[in-house]
Amino acid sequence: MFVQEKVISIAKPITEEAMTKLFCSTSPTKVAIADLGCSSGPNTLLVASELIKVVNKICDKLGSQLPEFQVFLNDLPGNDFNTIFRSLASFQKILRKQLGSASGAAGQCFFTGVPGSFYGRLFPRNSVHLFHSSYSLQWLSQVPDGLESNKGNIFMASTSPPCVLTAYYEQFQRDFSLFLKCRSEELVAEGRMVLTFLGRKSQDPSSKECCYIWELLATALNNMVSEGLIEEEKVNCFNIPQYTPSPAEIKSEVIKEGSFTIDHLEVSEVNWNAYQNGFKFNEAVDAFNDGGYNVANCMRAVAEPLLVSQFGEAIIDELFKRYREIVADRMSKEKTKFINVTVSLTKIG
């Protein structure tokens, strides 16, 4: 997804700084990197590639031997790990070419798939040097309890009662605190984490900057309810298990959990439409750039499994056709952006 590639690119200086400081302070002979929520698309190996290049550059400068790399790729068990594994040979070939070595870093890089939820332990104690995660930690471990009064909405919205917003926030607190605890046990001393959330600037968790894209999907669903294509009760009891935190909320949980110091905490923006984020594509692809096409496809990739589970497959094509039209209309009339919050952490002790 082009939006995610842009987000990784924006966070690249922070990620590279974390790896540089880690390597220069610990000088490990083996570097273990874990990408949490890696997915199986074109960006899956992007961060690992950039981090290997950073270490290679440091070693060239110091005239020291390159360490071995262990790259752990984590996602839920339903992720298509086989597609990732099939791409590894070509990835290593390209990496060798970029590094100018037939037997350099790429030949000393070992990959392991790690299926499982990151809201629990995934690795042995003191075994990982750097954790990376991009656009994954906004997903909660479950739909919060107590959302019965959120009827007509599928996420936090301007019309959601305060108890709904509280339920979402408390679920985020529990999940992120557990995440921090687990990662602190798995990291080596002075280990690092770079985490990018889909988040918000506002202190209001129902603000438009983080909830609008889901409100428009709710509009499409409710339009289909009004036409008798979807049962109203199915919409009323459907909620997205996601929370888009503010920088202050992330900082608060990190301080409260107590295992990490904060090196960077930064906010960035990317346009909903990836075509406006500085990427260039061929004319065939650009022909589809009607504003809503890319956003609808991106959201479909994210939300389709949840929607199919609740509403069945039969309505999906029609739902996203309507959603595309709604999004295109709104994008033509107003500026629409995703807000990203990136935090860089170092393990204490």
Short mmCIF file of C-alpha atoms in Angstrom, two decimals:
data_model
loop_
_atom_site.label_atom_id
_atom_site.label_comp_id
_atom_site.label_asym_id
_atom_site.label_seq_id
_atom_site.Cartn_x
_atom_site.Cartn_y
_atom_site.Cartn_z
CA MET A 1 0.00 0.00 0.00
CA PHE A 2 1.41 3.33 -1.08
CA VAL A 3 0.23 5.18 2.03
CA GLN A 4 2.08 2.73 4.26
CA GLU A 5 5.22 3.04 2.15
CA LYS A 6 5.07 6.81 2.62
CA VAL A 7 4.61 6.40 6.38
CA ILE A 8 7.65 4.10 6.60
CA SER A 9 9.62 6.64 4.58
CA ILE A 10 8.68 9.49 6.94
CA ALA A 11 9.79 7.47 9.97
CA LYS A 12 13.01 6.29 8.28
CA PRO A 13 15.36 8.86 9.93
CA ILE A 14 14.08 7.88 13.38
CA THR A 15 14.43 4.16 12.61
CA GLU A 16 17.94 4.60 11.25
CA GLU A 17 19.00 6.66 14.27
CA ALA A 18 17.71 3.97 16.63
CA MET A 19 19.70 1.27 14.83
CA THR A 20 22.83 3.43 14.66
CA LYS A 21 22.80 4.22 18.39
CA LEU A 22 22.02 0.60 19.25
CA PHE A 23 24.83 -0.80 17.12
CA CYS A 24 27.42 1.75 18.18
CA SER A 25 26.67 1.27 21.88
CA THR A 26 26.50 -2.54 21.95
CA SER A 27 28.56 -3.72 18.91
CA PRO A 28 26.74 -7.06 18.62
CA THR A 29 28.07 -9.91 16.47
CA LYS A 30 24.47 -10.85 15.68
CA VAL A 31 21.62 -8.38 15.24
CA ALA A 32 18.06 -9.59 15.80
CA ILE A 33 15.36 -7.39 14.24
CA ALA A 34 11.63 -8.05 14.59
CA ASP A 35 8.97 -6.42 12.43
CA LEU A 36 5.61 -6.69 14.20
CA GLY A 37 2.52 -6.71 12.01
CA CYS A 38 4.63 -7.27 8.89
CA SER A 39 1.74 -8.21 6.55
CA SER A 40 2.69 -9.80 3.21
CA GLY A 41 2.75 -6.95 0.72
CA PRO A 42 5.47 -5.03 -1.13
CA ASN A 43 6.58 -3.21 2.05
CA THR A 44 7.14 -6.33 4.17
CA LEU A 45 10.93 -6.45 3.72
CA LEU A 46 11.48 -2.71 3.26
CA VAL A 47 12.42 -1.89 6.85
CA ALA A 48 14.72 -4.91 7.24
CA SER A 49 16.50 -3.90 4.04
CA GLU A 50 17.05 -0.32 5.23
CA LEU A 51 18.30 -1.39 8.66
CA ILE A 52 20.80 -3.84 7.15
CA LYS A 53 22.09 -1.02 4.94
CA VAL A 54 22.53 1.22 8.00
CA VAL A 55 24.67 -1.37 9.79
CA ASN A 56 26.62 -2.10 6.61
CA LYS A 57 27.43 1.61 6.29
CA ILE A 58 28.61 1.80 9.92
CA CYS A 59 30.81 -1.27 9.51
CA ASP A 60 32.34 0.14 6.32
CA LYS A 61 33.14 3.37 8.12
CA LEU A 62 34.67 1.60 11.12
CA GLY A 63 36.38 -1.10 9.08
CA SER A 64 34.70 -3.73 11.25
CA GLN A 65 33.19 -7.08 10.37
CA LEU A 66 29.52 -7.15 9.47
CA PRO A 67 27.33 -8.99 12.00
CA GLU A 68 24.87 -11.70 11.13
CA PHE A 69 21.24 -10.62 10.93
CA GLN A 70 18.23 -12.51 12.23
CA VAL A 71 15.02 -10.97 10.90
CA PHE A 72 11.77 -12.03 12.55
CA LEU A 73 8.58 -11.31 10.62
CA ASN A 74 5.52 -11.34 12.84
CA ASP A 75 1.83 -11.18 12.08
CA LEU A 76 -1.34 -13.06 12.95
CA PRO A 77 -1.50 -16.71 11.85
CA GLY A 78 -3.78 -15.85 8.91
CA ASN A 79 -1.02 -13.78 7.27
CA ASP A 80 0.34 -15.10 3.96
CA PHE A 81 3.83 -16.00 5.16
CA ASN A 82 4.40 -18.31 2.19
CA THR A 83 4.32 -15.35 -0.20
CA ILE A 84 7.00 -13.65 1.90
CA PHE A 85 9.20 -16.75 1.93
CA ARG A 86 8.92 -17.15 -1.84
CA SER A 87 10.21 -13.58 -2.27
CA LEU A 88 13.30 -14.00 -0.08
CA ALA A 89 15.69 -15.28 -2.77
CA SER A 90 15.05 -12.30 -5.04
CA PHE A 91 15.17 -9.94 -2.05
CA GLN A 92 18.61 -11.17 -1.03
CA LYS A 93 19.85 -10.97 -4.62
CA ILE A 94 18.74 -7.32 -4.87
CA LEU A 95 20.24 -6.53 -1.48
CA ARG A 96 23.61 -8.01 -2.43
CA LYS A 97 23.61 -5.88 -5.57
CA GLN A 98 22.75 -2.72 -3.61
CA LEU A 99 25.49 -3.41 -1.08
CA GLY A 100 28.00 -4.26 -3.79
CA SER A 101 28.93 -7.58 -2.26
CA ALA A 102 28.27 -11.10 -3.45
CA SER A 103 28.75 -12.52 0.04
CA GLY A 104 27.98 -9.55 2.30
CA ALA A 105 25.04 -8.67 4.49
CA ALA A 106 22.42 -10.41 2.40
CA GLY A 107 24.25 -13.71 2.69
CA GLN A 108 24.35 -13.38 6.48
CA CYS A 109 20.66 -12.57 6.86
CA PHE A 110 18.31 -15.24 8.17
CA PHE A 111 14.52 -14.92 8.13
CA THR A 112 11.94 -16.47 10.42
CA GLY A 113 8.16 -16.16 10.35
CA VAL A 114 6.60 -15.70 13.78
CA PRO A 115 2.80 -16.13 13.71
CA GLY A 116 0.96 -14.83 16.76
CA SER A 117 -0.48 -11.77 18.49
CA PHE A 118 1.97 -9.16 19.71
CA TYR A 119 -0.31 -8.69 22.72
CA GLY A 120 1.62 -11.50 24.37
CA ARG A 121 5.13 -12.95 24.45
CA LEU A 122 6.58 -13.93 21.06
CA PHE A 123 10.33 -14.34 21.73
CA PRO A 124 12.69 -15.61 24.45
CA ARG A 125 13.97 -13.14 27.03
CA ASN A 126 16.80 -10.80 25.99
CA SER A 127 16.81 -12.06 22.41
CA VAL A 128 15.81 -9.11 20.19
CA HIS A 129 17.83 -5.94 19.53
CA LEU A 130 15.24 -3.82 17.72
CA PHE A 131 11.49 -4.00 17.31
CA HIS A 132 9.77 -2.14 14.48
CA SER A 133 6.06 -1.75 13.86
CA SER A 134 4.22 0.48 11.42
CA TYR A 135 0.44 0.92 11.20
CA SER A 136 -0.30 -2.12 13.36
CA LEU A 137 -0.52 -1.04 17.00
CA GLN A 138 -3.69 0.99 16.50
CA TRP A 139 -5.42 -2.40 16.20
CA LEU A 140 -6.75 -3.61 19.53
CA SER A 141 -6.66 -7.18 20.79
CA GLN A 142 -10.46 -7.25 20.73
CA VAL A 143 -13.54 -5.10 20.28
CA PRO A 144 -13.99 -3.31 23.61
CA ASP A 145 -16.82 -4.40 25.89
CA GLY A 146 -19.66 -2.01 26.59
CA LEU A 147 -20.37 -0.63 23.09
CA GLU A 148 -24.10 -1.47 23.04
CA SER A 149 -25.02 2.23 22.92
CA ASN A 150 -22.90 2.93 19.81
CA LYS A 151 -25.77 2.18 17.44
CA GLY A 152 -25.47 3.49 13.90
CA ASN A 153 -21.71 3.86 14.28
CA ILE A 154 -18.98 1.31 13.60
CA PHE A 155 -16.18 3.15 15.41
CA MET A 156 -15.80 6.12 17.72
CA ALA A 157 -17.76 9.00 16.20
CA SER A 158 -18.99 12.48 17.05
CA THR A 159 -22.34 10.89 17.96
CA SER A 160 -20.84 8.18 20.18
CA PRO A 161 -21.77 8.40 23.90
CA PRO A 162 -18.90 9.16 26.32
CA CYS A 163 -19.01 5.60 27.68
CA VAL A 164 -18.06 4.29 24.22
CA LEU A 165 -15.02 6.55 24.02
CA THR A 166 -13.99 5.45 27.52
CA ALA A 167 -14.35 1.78 26.63
CA TYR A 168 -12.11 2.20 23.58
CA TYR A 169 -9.47 4.14 25.52
CA GLU A 170 -9.36 1.66 28.40
CA GLN A 171 -8.92 -1.23 25.96
CA PHE A 172 -6.02 0.63 24.35
CA GLN A 173 -4.44 1.21 27.76
CA ARG A 174 -4.63 -2.48 28.66
CA ASP A 175 -3.31 -3.62 25.28
CA PHE A 176 -0.44 -1.15 24.93
CA SER A 177 0.70 -1.67 28.52
CA LEU A 178 0.82 -5.43 27.92
CA PHE A 179 2.67 -4.88 24.64
CA LEU A 180 5.33 -2.77 26.37
CA LYS A 181 5.75 -5.31 29.18
CA CYS A 182 6.21 -8.21 26.74
CA ARG A 183 8.67 -6.35 24.52
CA SER A 184 10.74 -5.19 27.48
CA GLU A 185 11.24 -8.81 28.49
CA GLU A 186 12.24 -9.82 24.97
CA LEU A 187 14.65 -6.95 24.26
CA VAL A 188 18.34 -7.05 25.11
CA ALA A 189 19.74 -4.38 27.43
CA GLU A 190 19.57 -0.99 25.65
CA GLY A 191 17.34 -2.55 23.00
CA ARG A 192 15.22 -0.23 20.88
CA MET A 193 11.71 0.06 19.49
CA VAL A 194 10.35 2.29 16.73
CA LEU A 195 6.55 2.23 16.58
CA THR A 196 4.29 4.16 14.22
CA PHE A 197 0.59 4.36 15.02
CA LEU A 198 -2.27 5.62 12.96
CA GLY A 199 -3.20 8.30 15.47
CA ARG A 200 -4.40 11.84 16.00
CA LYS A 201 -3.24 15.28 17.15
CA SER A 202 -6.44 16.18 18.94
CA GLN A 203 -7.18 15.25 22.54
CA ASP A 204 -10.69 14.26 21.38
CA PRO A 205 -10.72 10.54 20.44
CA SER A 206 -13.82 11.08 18.30
CA SER A 207 -12.29 13.93 16.31
CA LYS A 208 -12.69 14.00 12.56
CA GLU A 209 -8.96 13.61 11.93
CA CYS A 210 -8.99 10.02 13.16
CA CYS A 211 -12.59 8.83 12.83
CA TYR A 212 -13.81 10.36 9.57
CA ILE A 213 -12.69 7.55 7.30
CA TRP A 214 -14.71 5.04 9.37
CA GLU A 215 -17.69 7.40 9.59
CA LEU A 216 -17.88 7.40 5.80
CA LEU A 217 -17.88 3.59 5.75
CA ALA A 218 -20.68 3.68 8.33
CA THR A 219 -22.57 6.03 6.00
CA ALA A 220 -22.31 3.49 3.18
CA LEU A 221 -23.50 0.69 5.48
CA ASN A 222 -26.42 2.72 6.81
CA ASN A 223 -27.47 3.66 3.28
CA MET A 224 -27.66 -0.05 2.48
CA VAL A 225 -29.69 -0.59 5.66
CA SER A 226 -32.20 2.04 4.53
CA GLU A 227 -32.58 0.17 1.24
CA GLY A 228 -33.11 -3.17 2.98
CA LEU A 229 -29.83 -4.65 1.75
CA ILE A 230 -28.34 -5.08 5.23
CA GLU A 231 -30.06 -5.78 8.55
CA GLU A 232 -29.97 -2.76 10.86
CA GLU A 233 -29.19 -4.89 13.91
CA LYS A 234 -26.03 -6.23 12.23
CA VAL A 235 -24.73 -2.69 11.80
CA ASN A 236 -25.73 -1.69 15.34
CA CYS A 237 -23.64 -4.47 16.88
CA PHE A 238 -20.60 -4.08 14.58
CA ASN A 239 -17.60 -2.10 15.81
CA ILE A 240 -14.03 -1.79 14.55
CA PRO A 241 -11.35 -2.95 17.08
CA GLN A 242 -9.05 0.00 16.61
CA TYR A 243 -7.90 2.99 18.66
CA THR A 244 -5.99 5.94 17.21
CA PRO A 245 -3.99 7.39 20.13
CA SER A 246 -2.67 10.89 20.63
CA PRO A 247 1.02 11.52 21.42
CA ALA A 248 0.05 12.36 25.01
CA GLU A 249 -1.76 9.04 25.45
CA ILE A 250 1.22 7.07 24.10
CA LYS A 251 3.63 9.00 26.34
CA SER A 252 1.41 8.42 29.38
CA GLU A 253 1.34 4.65 28.90
CA VAL A 254 5.10 4.43 28.30
CA ILE A 255 5.81 6.37 31.50
CA LYS A 256 3.25 4.38 33.49
CA GLU A 257 4.62 0.99 32.35
CA GLY A 258 8.14 2.11 33.22
CA SER A 259 10.39 -0.11 31.08
CA PHE A 260 11.42 2.46 28.45
CA THR A 261 12.73 5.96 27.93
CA ILE A 262 11.31 8.01 25.05
CA ASP A 263 13.91 9.18 22.50
CA HIS A 264 11.50 10.66 19.94
CA LEU A 265 7.76 11.27 19.81
CA GLU A 266 6.71 12.85 16.54
CA VAL A 267 3.54 13.50 14.55
CA SER A 268 3.33 13.41 10.75
CA GLU A 269 0.63 13.53 8.09
CA VAL A 270 -0.04 11.76 4.81
CA ASN A 271 -2.85 12.35 2.36
CA TRP A 272 -5.61 9.77 2.18
CA ASN A 273 -4.89 9.55 -1.52
CA ALA A 274 -1.42 8.06 -2.01
CA TYR A 275 -1.20 9.70 -5.43
CA GLN A 276 -0.82 13.04 -3.65
CA ASN A 277 2.10 11.83 -1.50
CA GLY A 278 4.85 12.28 -4.03
CA PHE A 279 4.71 8.89 -5.76
CA LYS A 280 4.76 8.57 -9.54
CA PHE A 281 2.97 5.78 -11.35
CA ASN A 282 2.46 4.73 -14.94
CA GLU A 283 -0.49 5.97 -16.95
CA ALA A 284 -2.41 2.71 -16.64
CA VAL A 285 -2.45 2.94 -12.88
CA ASP A 286 -3.00 6.69 -12.88
CA ALA A 287 -6.17 6.18 -14.93
CA PHE A 288 -7.80 4.82 -11.78
CA ASN A 289 -6.96 7.90 -9.77
CA ASP A 290 -10.48 9.24 -9.22
CA GLY A 291 -9.79 10.25 -5.61
CA GLY A 292 -11.78 7.49 -3.95
CA TYR A 293 -10.38 4.46 -5.76
CA ASN A 294 -7.09 4.13 -3.89
CA VAL A 295 -8.60 4.92 -0.48
CA ALA A 296 -11.47 2.46 -0.94
CA ASN A 297 -9.07 -0.29 -2.02
CA CYS A 298 -6.78 0.42 0.91
CA MET A 299 -9.64 0.31 3.40
CA ARG A 300 -11.06 -2.81 1.78
CA ALA A 301 -7.76 -4.62 2.29
CA VAL A 302 -7.86 -3.63 5.96
CA ALA A 303 -11.53 -4.10 6.80
CA GLU A 304 -12.87 -6.80 4.46
CA PRO A 305 -12.22 -9.79 6.76
CA LEU A 306 -14.11 -8.08 9.60
CA LEU A 307 -16.97 -7.05 7.31
CA VAL A 308 -17.30 -10.49 5.72
CA SER A 309 -17.45 -12.08 9.16
CA GLN A 310 -20.32 -9.80 10.18
CA PHE A 311 -22.27 -9.25 6.94
CA GLY A 312 -21.19 -12.04 4.56
CA GLU A 313 -19.40 -11.79 1.22
CA ALA A 314 -22.43 -10.95 -0.92
CA ILE A 315 -22.59 -7.26 0.04
CA ILE A 316 -18.89 -6.43 -0.10
CA ASP A 317 -18.53 -5.31 -3.72
CA GLU A 318 -21.60 -3.08 -3.51
CA LEU A 319 -20.53 -1.67 -0.16
CA PHE A 320 -17.11 -0.59 -1.40
CA LYS A 321 -18.55 0.75 -4.65
CA ARG A 322 -20.70 3.09 -2.56
CA TYR A 323 -17.85 3.83 -0.17
CA ARG A 324 -15.57 4.76 -3.07
CA GLU A 325 -18.17 7.24 -4.34
CA ILE A 326 -18.68 8.78 -0.89
CA VAL A 327 -14.94 9.12 -0.27
CA ALA A 328 -14.33 10.61 -3.72
CA ASP A 329 -17.03 13.20 -3.11
CA ARG A 330 -15.61 14.22 0.28
CA MET A 331 -12.03 14.31 -0.99
CA SER A 332 -13.06 16.65 -3.79
CA LYS A 333 -14.45 19.11 -1.25
CA GLU A 334 -12.00 19.02 1.66
CA LYS A 335 -8.45 18.11 2.68
CA THR A 336 -8.24 14.58 4.05
CA LYS A 337 -5.17 13.29 5.85
CA PHE A 338 -4.05 10.40 8.02
CA ILE A 339 -2.28 11.44 11.22
CA ASN A 340 0.69 9.29 12.26
CA VAL A 341 2.39 9.16 15.64
CA THR A 342 5.91 7.69 15.75
CA VAL A 343 7.65 6.90 19.01
CA SER A 344 11.25 5.70 19.46
CA LEU A 345 12.00 3.93 22.74
CA THR A 346 15.05 2.54 24.53
CA LYS A 347 14.83 -0.22 27.12
CA ILE A 348 15.91 0.90 30.59
CA GLY A 349 18.64 -1.24 32.11
#
